[in-house]
Short mmCIF file of C-alpha atoms in Angstrom, two decimals:
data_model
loop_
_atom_site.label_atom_id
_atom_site.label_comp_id
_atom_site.label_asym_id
_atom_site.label_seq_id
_atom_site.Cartn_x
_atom_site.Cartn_y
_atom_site.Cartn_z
CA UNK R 1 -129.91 52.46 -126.58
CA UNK R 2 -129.69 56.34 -126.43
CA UNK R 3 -126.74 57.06 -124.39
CA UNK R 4 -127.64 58.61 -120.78
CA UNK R 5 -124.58 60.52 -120.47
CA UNK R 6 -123.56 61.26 -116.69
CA UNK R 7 -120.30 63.49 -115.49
CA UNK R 8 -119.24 61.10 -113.31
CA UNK R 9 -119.57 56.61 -113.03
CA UNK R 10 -118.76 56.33 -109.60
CA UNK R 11 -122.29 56.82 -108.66
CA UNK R 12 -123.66 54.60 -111.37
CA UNK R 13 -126.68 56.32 -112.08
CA UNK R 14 -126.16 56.80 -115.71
CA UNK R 15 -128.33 53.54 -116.67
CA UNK R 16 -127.12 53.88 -120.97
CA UNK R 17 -123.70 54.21 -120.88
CA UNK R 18 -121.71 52.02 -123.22
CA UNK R 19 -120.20 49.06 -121.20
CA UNK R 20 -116.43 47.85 -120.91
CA UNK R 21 -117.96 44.50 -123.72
CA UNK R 22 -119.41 46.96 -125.89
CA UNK R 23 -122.82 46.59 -124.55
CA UNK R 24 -125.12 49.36 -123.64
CA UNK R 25 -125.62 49.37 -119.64
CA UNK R 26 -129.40 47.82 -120.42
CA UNK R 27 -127.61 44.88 -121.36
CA UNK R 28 -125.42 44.39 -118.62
CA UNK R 29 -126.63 43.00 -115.22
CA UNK R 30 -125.33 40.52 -111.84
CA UNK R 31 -125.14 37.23 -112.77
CA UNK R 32 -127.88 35.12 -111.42
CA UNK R 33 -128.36 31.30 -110.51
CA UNK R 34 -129.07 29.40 -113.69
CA UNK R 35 -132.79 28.26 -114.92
CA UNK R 36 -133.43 26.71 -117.58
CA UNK R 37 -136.55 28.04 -119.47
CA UNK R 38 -139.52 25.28 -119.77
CA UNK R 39 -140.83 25.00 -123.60
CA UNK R 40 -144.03 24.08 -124.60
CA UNK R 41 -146.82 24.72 -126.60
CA UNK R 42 -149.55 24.50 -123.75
CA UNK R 43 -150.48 27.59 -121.66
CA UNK R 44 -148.95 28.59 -118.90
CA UNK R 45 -149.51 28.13 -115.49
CA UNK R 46 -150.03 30.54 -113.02
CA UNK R 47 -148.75 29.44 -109.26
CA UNK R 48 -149.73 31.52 -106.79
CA UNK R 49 -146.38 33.29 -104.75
CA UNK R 50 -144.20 31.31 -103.17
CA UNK R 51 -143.89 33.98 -100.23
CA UNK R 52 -146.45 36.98 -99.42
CA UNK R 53 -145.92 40.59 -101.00
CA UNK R 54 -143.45 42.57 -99.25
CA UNK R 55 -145.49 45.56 -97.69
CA UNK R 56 -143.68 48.52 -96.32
CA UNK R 57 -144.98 51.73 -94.51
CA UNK R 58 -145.47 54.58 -96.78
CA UNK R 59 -142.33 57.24 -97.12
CA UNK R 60 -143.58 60.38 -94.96
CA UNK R 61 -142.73 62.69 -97.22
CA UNK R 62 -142.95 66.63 -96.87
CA UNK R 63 -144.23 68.62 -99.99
CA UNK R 64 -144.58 72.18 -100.68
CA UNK R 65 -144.11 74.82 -103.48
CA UNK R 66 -142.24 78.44 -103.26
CA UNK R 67 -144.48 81.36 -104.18
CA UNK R 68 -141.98 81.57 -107.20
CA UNK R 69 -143.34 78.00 -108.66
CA UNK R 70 -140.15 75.64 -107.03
CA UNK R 71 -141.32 71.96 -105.48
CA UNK R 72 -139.39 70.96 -102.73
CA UNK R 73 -140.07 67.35 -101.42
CA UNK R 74 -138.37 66.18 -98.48
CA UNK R 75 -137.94 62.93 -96.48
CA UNK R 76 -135.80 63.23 -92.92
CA UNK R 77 -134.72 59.52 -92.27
CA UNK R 78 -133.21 58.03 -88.74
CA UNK R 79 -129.53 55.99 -88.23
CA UNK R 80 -127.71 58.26 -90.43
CA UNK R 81 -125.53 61.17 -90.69
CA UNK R 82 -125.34 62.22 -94.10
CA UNK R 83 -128.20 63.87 -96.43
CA UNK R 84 -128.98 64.22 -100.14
CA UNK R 85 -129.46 67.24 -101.58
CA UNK R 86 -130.46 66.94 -105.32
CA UNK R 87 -132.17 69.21 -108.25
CA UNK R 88 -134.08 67.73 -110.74
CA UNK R 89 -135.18 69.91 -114.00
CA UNK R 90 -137.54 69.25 -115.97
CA UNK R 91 -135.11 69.66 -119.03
CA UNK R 92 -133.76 66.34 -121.22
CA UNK R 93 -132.87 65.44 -124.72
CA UNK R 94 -136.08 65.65 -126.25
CA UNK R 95 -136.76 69.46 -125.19
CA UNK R 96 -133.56 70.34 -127.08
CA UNK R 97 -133.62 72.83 -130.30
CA UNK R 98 -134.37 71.18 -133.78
CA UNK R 99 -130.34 71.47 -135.41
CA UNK R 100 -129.12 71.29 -131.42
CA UNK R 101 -129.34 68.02 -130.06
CA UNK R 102 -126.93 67.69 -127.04
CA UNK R 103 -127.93 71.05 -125.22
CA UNK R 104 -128.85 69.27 -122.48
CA UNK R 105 -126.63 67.22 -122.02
CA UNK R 106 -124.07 70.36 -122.43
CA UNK R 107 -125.81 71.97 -119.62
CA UNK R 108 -125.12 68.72 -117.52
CA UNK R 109 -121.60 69.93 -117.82
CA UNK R 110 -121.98 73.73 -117.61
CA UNK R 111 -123.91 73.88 -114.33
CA UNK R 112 -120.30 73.01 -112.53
CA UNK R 113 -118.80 76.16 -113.97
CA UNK R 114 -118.66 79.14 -112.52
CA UNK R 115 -121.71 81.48 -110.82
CA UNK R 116 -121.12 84.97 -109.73
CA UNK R 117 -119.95 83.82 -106.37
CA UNK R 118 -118.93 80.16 -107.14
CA UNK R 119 -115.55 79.55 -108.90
CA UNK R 120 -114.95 76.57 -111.48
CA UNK R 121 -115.21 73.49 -109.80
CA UNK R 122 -116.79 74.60 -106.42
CA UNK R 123 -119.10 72.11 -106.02
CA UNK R 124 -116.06 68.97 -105.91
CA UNK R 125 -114.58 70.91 -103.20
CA UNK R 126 -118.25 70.94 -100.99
CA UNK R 127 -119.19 67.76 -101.90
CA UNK R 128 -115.51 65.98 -102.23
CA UNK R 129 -113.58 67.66 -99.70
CA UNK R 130 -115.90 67.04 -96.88
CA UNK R 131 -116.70 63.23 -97.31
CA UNK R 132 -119.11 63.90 -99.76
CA UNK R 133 -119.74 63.08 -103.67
CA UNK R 134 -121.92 64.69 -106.52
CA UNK R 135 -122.99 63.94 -110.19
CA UNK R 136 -125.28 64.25 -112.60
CA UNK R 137 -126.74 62.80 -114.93
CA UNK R 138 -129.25 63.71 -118.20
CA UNK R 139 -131.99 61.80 -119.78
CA UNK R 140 -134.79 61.91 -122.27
CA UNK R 141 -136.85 64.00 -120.10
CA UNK R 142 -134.92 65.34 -117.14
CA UNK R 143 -131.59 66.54 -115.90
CA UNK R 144 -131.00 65.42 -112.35
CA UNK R 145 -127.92 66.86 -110.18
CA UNK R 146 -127.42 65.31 -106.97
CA UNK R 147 -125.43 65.49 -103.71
CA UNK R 148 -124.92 63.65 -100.42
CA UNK R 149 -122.61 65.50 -97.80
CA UNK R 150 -122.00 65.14 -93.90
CA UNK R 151 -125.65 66.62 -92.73
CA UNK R 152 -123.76 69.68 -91.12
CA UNK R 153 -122.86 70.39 -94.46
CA UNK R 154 -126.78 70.63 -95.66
CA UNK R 155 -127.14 74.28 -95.35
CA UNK R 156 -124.08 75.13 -97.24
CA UNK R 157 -125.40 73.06 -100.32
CA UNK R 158 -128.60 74.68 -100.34
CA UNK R 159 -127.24 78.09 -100.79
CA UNK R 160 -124.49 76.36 -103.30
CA UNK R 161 -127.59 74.74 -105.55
CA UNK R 162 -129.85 78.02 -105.25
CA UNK R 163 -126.38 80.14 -106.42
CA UNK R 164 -125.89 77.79 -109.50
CA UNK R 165 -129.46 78.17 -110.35
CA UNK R 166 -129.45 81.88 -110.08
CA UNK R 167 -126.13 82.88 -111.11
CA UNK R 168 -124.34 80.87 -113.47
CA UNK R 169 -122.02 82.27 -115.81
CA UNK R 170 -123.00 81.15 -119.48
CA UNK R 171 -120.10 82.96 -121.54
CA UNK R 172 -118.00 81.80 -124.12
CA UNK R 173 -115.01 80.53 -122.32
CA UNK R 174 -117.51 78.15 -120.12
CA UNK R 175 -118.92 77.09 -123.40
CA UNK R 176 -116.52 76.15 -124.93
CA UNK R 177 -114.69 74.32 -122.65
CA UNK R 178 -117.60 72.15 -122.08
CA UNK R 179 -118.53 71.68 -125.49
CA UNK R 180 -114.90 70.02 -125.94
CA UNK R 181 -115.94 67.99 -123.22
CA UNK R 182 -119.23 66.73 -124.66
CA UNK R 183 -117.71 66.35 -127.57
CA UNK R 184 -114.87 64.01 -126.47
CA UNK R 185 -117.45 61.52 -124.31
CA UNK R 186 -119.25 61.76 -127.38
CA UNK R 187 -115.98 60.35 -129.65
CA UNK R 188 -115.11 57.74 -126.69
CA UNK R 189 -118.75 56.43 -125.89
CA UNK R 190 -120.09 55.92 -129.28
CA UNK R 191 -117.90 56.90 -132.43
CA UNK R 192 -114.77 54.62 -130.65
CA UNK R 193 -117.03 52.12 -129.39
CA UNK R 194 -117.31 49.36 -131.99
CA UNK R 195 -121.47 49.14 -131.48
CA UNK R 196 -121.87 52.12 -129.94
CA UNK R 197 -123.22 53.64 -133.48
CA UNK R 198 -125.74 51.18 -133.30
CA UNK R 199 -127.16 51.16 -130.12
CA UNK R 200 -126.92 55.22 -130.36
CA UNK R 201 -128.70 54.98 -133.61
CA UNK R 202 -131.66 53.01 -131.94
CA UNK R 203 -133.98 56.29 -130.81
CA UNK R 204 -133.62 57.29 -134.26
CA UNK R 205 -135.16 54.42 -135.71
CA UNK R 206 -137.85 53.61 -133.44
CA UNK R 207 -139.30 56.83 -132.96
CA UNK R 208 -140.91 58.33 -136.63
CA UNK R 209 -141.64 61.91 -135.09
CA UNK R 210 -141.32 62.64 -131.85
CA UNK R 211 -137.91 64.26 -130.48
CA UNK R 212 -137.28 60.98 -128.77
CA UNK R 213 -135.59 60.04 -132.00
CA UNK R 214 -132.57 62.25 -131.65
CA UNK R 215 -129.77 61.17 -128.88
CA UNK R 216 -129.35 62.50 -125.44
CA UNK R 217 -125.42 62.55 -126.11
CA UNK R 218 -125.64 65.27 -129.29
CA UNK R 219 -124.57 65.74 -132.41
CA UNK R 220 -121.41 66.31 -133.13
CA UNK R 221 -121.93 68.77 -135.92
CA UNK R 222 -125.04 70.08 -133.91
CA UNK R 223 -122.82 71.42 -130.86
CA UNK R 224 -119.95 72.73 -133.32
CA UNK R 225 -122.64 74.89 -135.01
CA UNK R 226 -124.17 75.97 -131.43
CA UNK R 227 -123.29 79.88 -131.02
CA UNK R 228 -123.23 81.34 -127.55
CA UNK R 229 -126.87 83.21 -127.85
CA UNK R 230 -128.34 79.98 -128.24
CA UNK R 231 -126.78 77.94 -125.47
CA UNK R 232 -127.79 81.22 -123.25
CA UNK R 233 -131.22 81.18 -124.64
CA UNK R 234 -131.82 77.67 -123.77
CA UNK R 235 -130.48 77.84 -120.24
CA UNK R 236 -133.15 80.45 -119.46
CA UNK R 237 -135.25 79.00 -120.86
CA UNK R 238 -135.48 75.83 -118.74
CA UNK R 239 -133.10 76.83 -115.59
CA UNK R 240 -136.15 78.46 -113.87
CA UNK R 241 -137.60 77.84 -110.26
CA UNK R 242 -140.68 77.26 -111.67
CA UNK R 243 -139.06 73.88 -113.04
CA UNK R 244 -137.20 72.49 -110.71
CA UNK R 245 -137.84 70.48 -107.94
CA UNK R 246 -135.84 70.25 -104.75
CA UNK R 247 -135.44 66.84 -102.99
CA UNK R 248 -133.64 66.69 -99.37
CA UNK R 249 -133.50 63.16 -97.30
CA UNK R 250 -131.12 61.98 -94.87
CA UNK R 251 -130.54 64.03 -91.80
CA UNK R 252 -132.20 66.88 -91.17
CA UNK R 253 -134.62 69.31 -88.80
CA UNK R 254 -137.45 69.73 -90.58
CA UNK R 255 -138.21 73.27 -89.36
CA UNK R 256 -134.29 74.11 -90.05
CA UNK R 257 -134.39 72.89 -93.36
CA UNK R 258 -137.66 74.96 -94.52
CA UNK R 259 -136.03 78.10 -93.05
CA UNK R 260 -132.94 77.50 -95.19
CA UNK R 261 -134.98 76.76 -98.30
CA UNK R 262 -136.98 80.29 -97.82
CA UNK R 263 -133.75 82.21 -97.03
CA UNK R 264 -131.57 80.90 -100.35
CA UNK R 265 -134.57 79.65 -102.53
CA UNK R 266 -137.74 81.60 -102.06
CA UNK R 267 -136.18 85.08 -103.66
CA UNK R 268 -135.34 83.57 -106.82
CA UNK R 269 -137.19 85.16 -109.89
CA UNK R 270 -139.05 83.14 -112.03
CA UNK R 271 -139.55 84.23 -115.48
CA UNK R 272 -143.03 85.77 -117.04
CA UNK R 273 -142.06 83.53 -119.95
CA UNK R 274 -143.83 80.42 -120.34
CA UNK R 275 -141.84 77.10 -120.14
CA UNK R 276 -142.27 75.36 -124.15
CA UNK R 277 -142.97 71.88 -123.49
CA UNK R 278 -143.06 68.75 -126.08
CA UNK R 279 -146.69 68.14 -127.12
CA UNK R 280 -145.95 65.43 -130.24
CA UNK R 281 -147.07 62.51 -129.74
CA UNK R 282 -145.99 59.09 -131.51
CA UNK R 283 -148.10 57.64 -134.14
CA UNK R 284 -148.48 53.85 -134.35
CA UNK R 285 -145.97 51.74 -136.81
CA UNK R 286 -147.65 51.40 -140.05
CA UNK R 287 -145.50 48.60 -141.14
CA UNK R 288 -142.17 46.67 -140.86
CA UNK R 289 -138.56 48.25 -142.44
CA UNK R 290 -135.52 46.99 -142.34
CA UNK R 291 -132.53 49.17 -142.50
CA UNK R 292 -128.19 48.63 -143.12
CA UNK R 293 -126.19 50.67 -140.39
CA UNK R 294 -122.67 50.73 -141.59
CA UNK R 295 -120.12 51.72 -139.47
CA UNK R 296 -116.05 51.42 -139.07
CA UNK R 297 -114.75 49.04 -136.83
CA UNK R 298 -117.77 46.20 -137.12
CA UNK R 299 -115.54 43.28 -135.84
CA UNK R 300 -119.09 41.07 -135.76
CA UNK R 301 -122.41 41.98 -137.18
CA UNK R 302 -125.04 42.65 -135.21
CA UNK R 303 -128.99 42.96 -135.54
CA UNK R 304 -131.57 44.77 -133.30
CA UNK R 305 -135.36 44.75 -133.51
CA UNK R 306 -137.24 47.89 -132.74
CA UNK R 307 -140.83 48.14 -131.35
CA UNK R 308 -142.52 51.61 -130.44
CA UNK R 309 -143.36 50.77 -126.49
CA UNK R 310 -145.91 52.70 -124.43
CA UNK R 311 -145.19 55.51 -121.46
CA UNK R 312 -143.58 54.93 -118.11
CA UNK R 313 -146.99 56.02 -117.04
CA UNK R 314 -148.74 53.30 -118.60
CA UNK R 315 -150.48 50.45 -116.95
CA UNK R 316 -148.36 47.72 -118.49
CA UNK R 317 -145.40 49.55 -117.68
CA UNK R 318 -144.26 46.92 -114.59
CA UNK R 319 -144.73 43.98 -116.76
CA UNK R 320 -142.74 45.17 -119.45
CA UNK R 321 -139.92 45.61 -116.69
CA UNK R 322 -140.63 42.14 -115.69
CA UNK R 323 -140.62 40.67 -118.83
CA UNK R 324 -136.87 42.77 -119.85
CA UNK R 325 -135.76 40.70 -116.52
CA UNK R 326 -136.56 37.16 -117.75
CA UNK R 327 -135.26 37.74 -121.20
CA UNK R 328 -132.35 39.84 -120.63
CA UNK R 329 -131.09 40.04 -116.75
CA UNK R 330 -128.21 38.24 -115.61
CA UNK R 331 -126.42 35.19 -117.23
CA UNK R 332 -129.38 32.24 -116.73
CA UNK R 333 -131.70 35.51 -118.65
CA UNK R 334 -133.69 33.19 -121.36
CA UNK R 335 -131.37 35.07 -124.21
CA UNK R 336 -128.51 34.35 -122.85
CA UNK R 337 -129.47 30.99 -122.40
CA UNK R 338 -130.63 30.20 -125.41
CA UNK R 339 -128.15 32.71 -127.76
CA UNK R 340 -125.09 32.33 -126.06
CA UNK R 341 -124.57 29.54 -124.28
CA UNK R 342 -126.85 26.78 -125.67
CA UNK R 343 -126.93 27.73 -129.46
CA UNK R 344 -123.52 29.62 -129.44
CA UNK R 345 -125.40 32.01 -132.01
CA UNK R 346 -124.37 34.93 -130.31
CA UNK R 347 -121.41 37.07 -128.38
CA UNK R 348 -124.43 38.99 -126.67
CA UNK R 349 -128.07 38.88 -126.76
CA UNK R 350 -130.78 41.24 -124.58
CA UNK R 351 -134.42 42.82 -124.87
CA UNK R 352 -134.60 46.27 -123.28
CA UNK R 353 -138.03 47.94 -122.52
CA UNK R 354 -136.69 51.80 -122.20
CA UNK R 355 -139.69 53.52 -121.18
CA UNK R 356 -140.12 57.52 -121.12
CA UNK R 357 -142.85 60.75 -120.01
CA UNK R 358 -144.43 60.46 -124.12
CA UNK R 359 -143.84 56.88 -125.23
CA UNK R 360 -141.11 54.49 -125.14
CA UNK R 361 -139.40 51.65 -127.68
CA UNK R 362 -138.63 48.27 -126.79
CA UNK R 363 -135.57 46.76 -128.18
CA UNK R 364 -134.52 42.85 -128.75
CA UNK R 365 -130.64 42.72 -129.99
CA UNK R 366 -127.70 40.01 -130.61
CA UNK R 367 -124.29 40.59 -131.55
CA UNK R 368 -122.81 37.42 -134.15
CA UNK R 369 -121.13 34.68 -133.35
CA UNK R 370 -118.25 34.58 -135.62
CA UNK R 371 -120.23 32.31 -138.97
CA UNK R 372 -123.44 32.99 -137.69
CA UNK R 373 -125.82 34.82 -140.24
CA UNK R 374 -127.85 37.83 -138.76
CA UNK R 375 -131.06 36.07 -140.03
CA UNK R 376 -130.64 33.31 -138.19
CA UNK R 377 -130.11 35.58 -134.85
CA UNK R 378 -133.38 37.72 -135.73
CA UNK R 379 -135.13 33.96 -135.92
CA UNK R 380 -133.82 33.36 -132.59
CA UNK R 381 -134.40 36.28 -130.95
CA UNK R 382 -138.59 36.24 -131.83
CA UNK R 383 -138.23 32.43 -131.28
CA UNK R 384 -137.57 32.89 -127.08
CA UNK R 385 -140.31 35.75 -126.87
CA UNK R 386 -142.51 33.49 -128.79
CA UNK R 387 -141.54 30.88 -126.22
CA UNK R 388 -142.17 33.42 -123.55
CA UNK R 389 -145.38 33.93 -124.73
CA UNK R 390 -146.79 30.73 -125.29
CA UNK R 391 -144.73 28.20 -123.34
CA UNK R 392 -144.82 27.69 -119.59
CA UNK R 393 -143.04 29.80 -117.12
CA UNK R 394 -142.04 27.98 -114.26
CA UNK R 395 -142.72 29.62 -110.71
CA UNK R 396 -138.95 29.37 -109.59
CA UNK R 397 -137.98 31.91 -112.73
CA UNK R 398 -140.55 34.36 -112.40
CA UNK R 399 -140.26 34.32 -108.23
CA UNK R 400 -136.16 34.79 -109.17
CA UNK R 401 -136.82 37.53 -111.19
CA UNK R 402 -139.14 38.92 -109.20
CA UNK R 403 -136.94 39.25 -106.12
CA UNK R 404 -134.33 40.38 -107.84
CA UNK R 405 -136.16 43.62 -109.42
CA UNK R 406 -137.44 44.00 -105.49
CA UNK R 407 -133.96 43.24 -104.19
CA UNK R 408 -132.96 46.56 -106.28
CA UNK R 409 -135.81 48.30 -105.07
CA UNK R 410 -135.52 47.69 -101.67
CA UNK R 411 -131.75 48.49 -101.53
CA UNK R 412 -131.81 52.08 -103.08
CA UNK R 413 -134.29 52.74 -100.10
CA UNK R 414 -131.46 51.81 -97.69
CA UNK R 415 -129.17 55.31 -98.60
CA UNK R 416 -130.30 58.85 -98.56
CA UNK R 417 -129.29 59.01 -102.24
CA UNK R 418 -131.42 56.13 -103.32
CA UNK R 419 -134.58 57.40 -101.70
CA UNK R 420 -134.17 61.20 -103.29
CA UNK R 421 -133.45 59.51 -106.79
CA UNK R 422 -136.66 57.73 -106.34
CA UNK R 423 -138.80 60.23 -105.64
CA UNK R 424 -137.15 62.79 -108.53
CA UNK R 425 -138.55 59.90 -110.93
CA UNK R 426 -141.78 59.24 -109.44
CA UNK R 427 -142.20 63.16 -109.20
CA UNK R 428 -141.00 64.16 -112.85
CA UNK R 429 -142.39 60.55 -115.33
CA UNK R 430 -145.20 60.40 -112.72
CA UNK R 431 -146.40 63.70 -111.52
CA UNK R 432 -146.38 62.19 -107.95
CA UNK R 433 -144.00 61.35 -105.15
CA UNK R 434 -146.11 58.77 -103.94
CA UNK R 435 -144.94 56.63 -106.91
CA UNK R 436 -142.06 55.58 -105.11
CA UNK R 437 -144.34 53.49 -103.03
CA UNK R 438 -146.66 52.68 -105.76
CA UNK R 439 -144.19 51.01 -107.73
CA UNK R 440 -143.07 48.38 -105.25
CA UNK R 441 -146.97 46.99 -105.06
CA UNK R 442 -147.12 46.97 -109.17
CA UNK R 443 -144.12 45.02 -109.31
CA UNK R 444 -145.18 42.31 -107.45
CA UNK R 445 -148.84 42.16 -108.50
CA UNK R 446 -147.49 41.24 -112.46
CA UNK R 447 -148.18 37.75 -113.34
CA UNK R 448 -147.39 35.35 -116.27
CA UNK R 449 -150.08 36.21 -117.55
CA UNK R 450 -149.81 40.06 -117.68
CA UNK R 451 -146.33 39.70 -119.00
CA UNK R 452 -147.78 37.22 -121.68
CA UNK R 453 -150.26 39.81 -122.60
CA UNK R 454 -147.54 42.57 -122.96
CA UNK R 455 -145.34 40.89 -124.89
CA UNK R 456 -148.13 39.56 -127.38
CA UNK R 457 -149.76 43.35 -127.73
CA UNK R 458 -146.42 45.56 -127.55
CA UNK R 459 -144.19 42.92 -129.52
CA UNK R 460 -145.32 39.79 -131.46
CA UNK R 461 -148.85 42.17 -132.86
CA UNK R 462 -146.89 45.36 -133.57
CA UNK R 463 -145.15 46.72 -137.02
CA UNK R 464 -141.02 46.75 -136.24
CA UNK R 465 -137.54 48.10 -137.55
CA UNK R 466 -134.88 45.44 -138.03
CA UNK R 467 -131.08 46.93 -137.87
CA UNK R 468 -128.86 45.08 -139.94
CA UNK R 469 -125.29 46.64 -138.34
CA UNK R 470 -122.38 45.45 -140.27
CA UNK R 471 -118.92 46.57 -141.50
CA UNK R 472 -118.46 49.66 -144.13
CA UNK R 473 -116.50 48.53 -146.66
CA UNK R 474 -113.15 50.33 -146.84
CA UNK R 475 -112.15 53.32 -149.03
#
């Protein structure tokens, strides 16, 4: 898949990065109990839960908005001592120039630089040095930086996060030492990688126009041809109260914290400019392609099919999720199953539904067995979502699945950190914090039959792209 590029792995919240196999992180997951997919040509049957939903009390969040157009949402919690500070902007990959892809991603980098009262590196010694951690982390349609210190650290990290946002220094040494950086993550994650042209290359096949198409990670050539006006332009362009949203949780005093936020937030200037904001929109597949990716270093082909997927937003959003878990999650996943250790077709098999703010694509892959054709893997690959489809689905696999998407769910509420991430996500692909509750209920109320339905609409009915990735011949 696109590459989610993140400045640091320890917190794990880069969900695209290229795996230690070669795999993209969509294809990597805890290995589960084995189950053994039913087949059979009759429909399936729908069992009614083997336990009740899991219904928990709605977050009590606080929301308000700074005269100068900055959200702030904030959740105090009990039992702890620590508190997460993050900034989400509502800046990704797609809202990067035409001829600039990577900016950012660049700016991912940049924002740790140095501000008129910050030097290089500041923010490792207010995070790090007290206990603490930070990262950050870019995607499609947001940048997200986040923090979780001591809570008697809080007020210093407000005043840290409004200084970046005010003051940083965007000059040519900054640049440029940055742009070396992208640049390297860019030569280890994907050019070293031996499939990680491939699964990079992905966006750029499924999507036909929108700005999806072009990788989080950058270019390359784009970033060597960057000049310093540009990167400056873009950074005040999007670095603006006005789009950025503020999440505390952890452990805080309410009134204390709102003080803070008006005393280091509320006098920053937002621009008269407006904010340019993506407005293409993806047309439908017209029909099928297939396309050769050659690339260096192929030491087994490998073939991926490409669907154009709906919006995070979208009602069959959850069972797409649902149905990427029985395919592809875990070692008894029906791909694996069936491509790896049954058939012995396949090094690696998944199905990815990578969902985004304007549309999404949905992705099937397998890498070759050594001998095994990639036709045969393609076969195999529609064969288990046909299977899906039309075959049973016993109650123990989809109640296994089903916990363990909650399991995730439930234990990112457990930490300060997981709770802020949650609600930058509901509040930038949703428009509303209160998706962080929502999505727990839609999770559980998909059935067989919704993910049936998906699958038949999104997958087996739609136009695709077939990748054919094998080795370039040598010079």
């Amino acid at each position: 898949m696109s590459l989610r590029p993140n400045r640091r792995q320890s917190m794990g919240q880069s969900l695209a990065l290229m795996a230690a196999a070669s795999l993209p992180a969509w294809a990597q997951s805890p290995p589960a109990a084995p189950a053994a997919p039913a087949a059979s040509d009759a429909p399936a049957v729908v069992l009614p839960p083997s336990r009740p939903p899991i219904v928990l009390p709605p977050l009590a969040l606080r929301q308000r908005r700074l005269a100068n157009g900055l959200q702030v949402v904030s959740l105090p919690t009990q039992g702890g001592t620590t508190v997460s500070v993050q900034v989400w902007y509502r800046v990704g990959g797609k809202d990067d120039p035409v001829g600039r892809s990577g900016f950012a991603h660049l700016f991912e980098h940049m924002m740790f630089k140095r501000t008129k009262y910050m030097r290089d590196e500041m923010f490792d010694r207010l995070t790090e040095d007290v206990g603490g951690q930070n990262n950050a982390s870019t995607f499609e349609d947001m940048t997200a930086y986040q923090n979780e210190v001591p809570s008697n650290h809080l007020e210093r990290l407000l005043w840290a996060e409004a200084e970046r946002l005010a003051h940083l220094q965007v000059d040519q040494a900054n640049f440029d030492s940055e742009r070396k950086v992208v640049i390297e993550e860019l030569r280890e994650r994907v050019l070293a990688d031996p499939y990680g042209r491939l699964f990079n290359a992905l966006p750029k096949y499924a999507f036909e126009r929108h700005p999806y198409q072009r990788p989080v990670i950058g270019s390359e050539a784009d970033l060597n041809a960057a000049t310093l006006d540009e990167v400056r332009r873009f950074h005040a362009t999007y670095y603006r109260p006005d789009n950025a949203l503020l999440i505390v949780v952890g452990d805080f005093d309410p009134p204390q914290l709102d003080g803070w936020v008006d005393r280091y937030f509320a006098p920053l200037v937002t621009p008269a400019t407006p904010i340019p904001r993506v407005t293409e929109r993806e047309p439908v597949r017209a029909q099928d392609e297939r396309v050769e990716l050659k690339a260096p270093n192929v030491p087994l082909p490998a073939v991926a099919l490409l669907w154009k997927g709906p919006s995070v937003t979208h009602a069959d959003a959850a069972a797409l999720e649902v149905a990427q878990a029985l395919l592809s999650s875990g070692e008894s996943s029906r791909l694996n199953e069936a491509l790896v250790y049954t058939a012995q077709a396949a090094q690696a098999a998944g199905f990815a539904a990578e969902l985004y703010a304007d549309g999404g694509l949905l992705a099937a892959y397998a890498i070759a067995a050594s001998g095994q054709s990639l036709r045969k893997l393609e076969d195999a690959l529609l064969a288990q979502i046909n299977l899906l489809v039309r075959g049973k689905v016993p109650v123990l696999e989809i109640d296994k699945v089903r916990t363990q998407l909650m399991t995730g769910v439930l234990l990112s509420r457990q930490t300060p950190q997981g709770l802020a991430d949650a609600i930058g996500r509901a509040v930038l692909l949703h428009g509303d914090a209160r998706e962080a509750d929502a999505r727990i209920a839609r999770l559980q109320a998909v059935r067989v039959a919704d993910i049936q339905r998906v699958l038949t609409q999104h997958v087996l009915r739609a136009r695709r792209v077939t990748i054919d990735y094998v080795q370039r011949a040598a010079a």
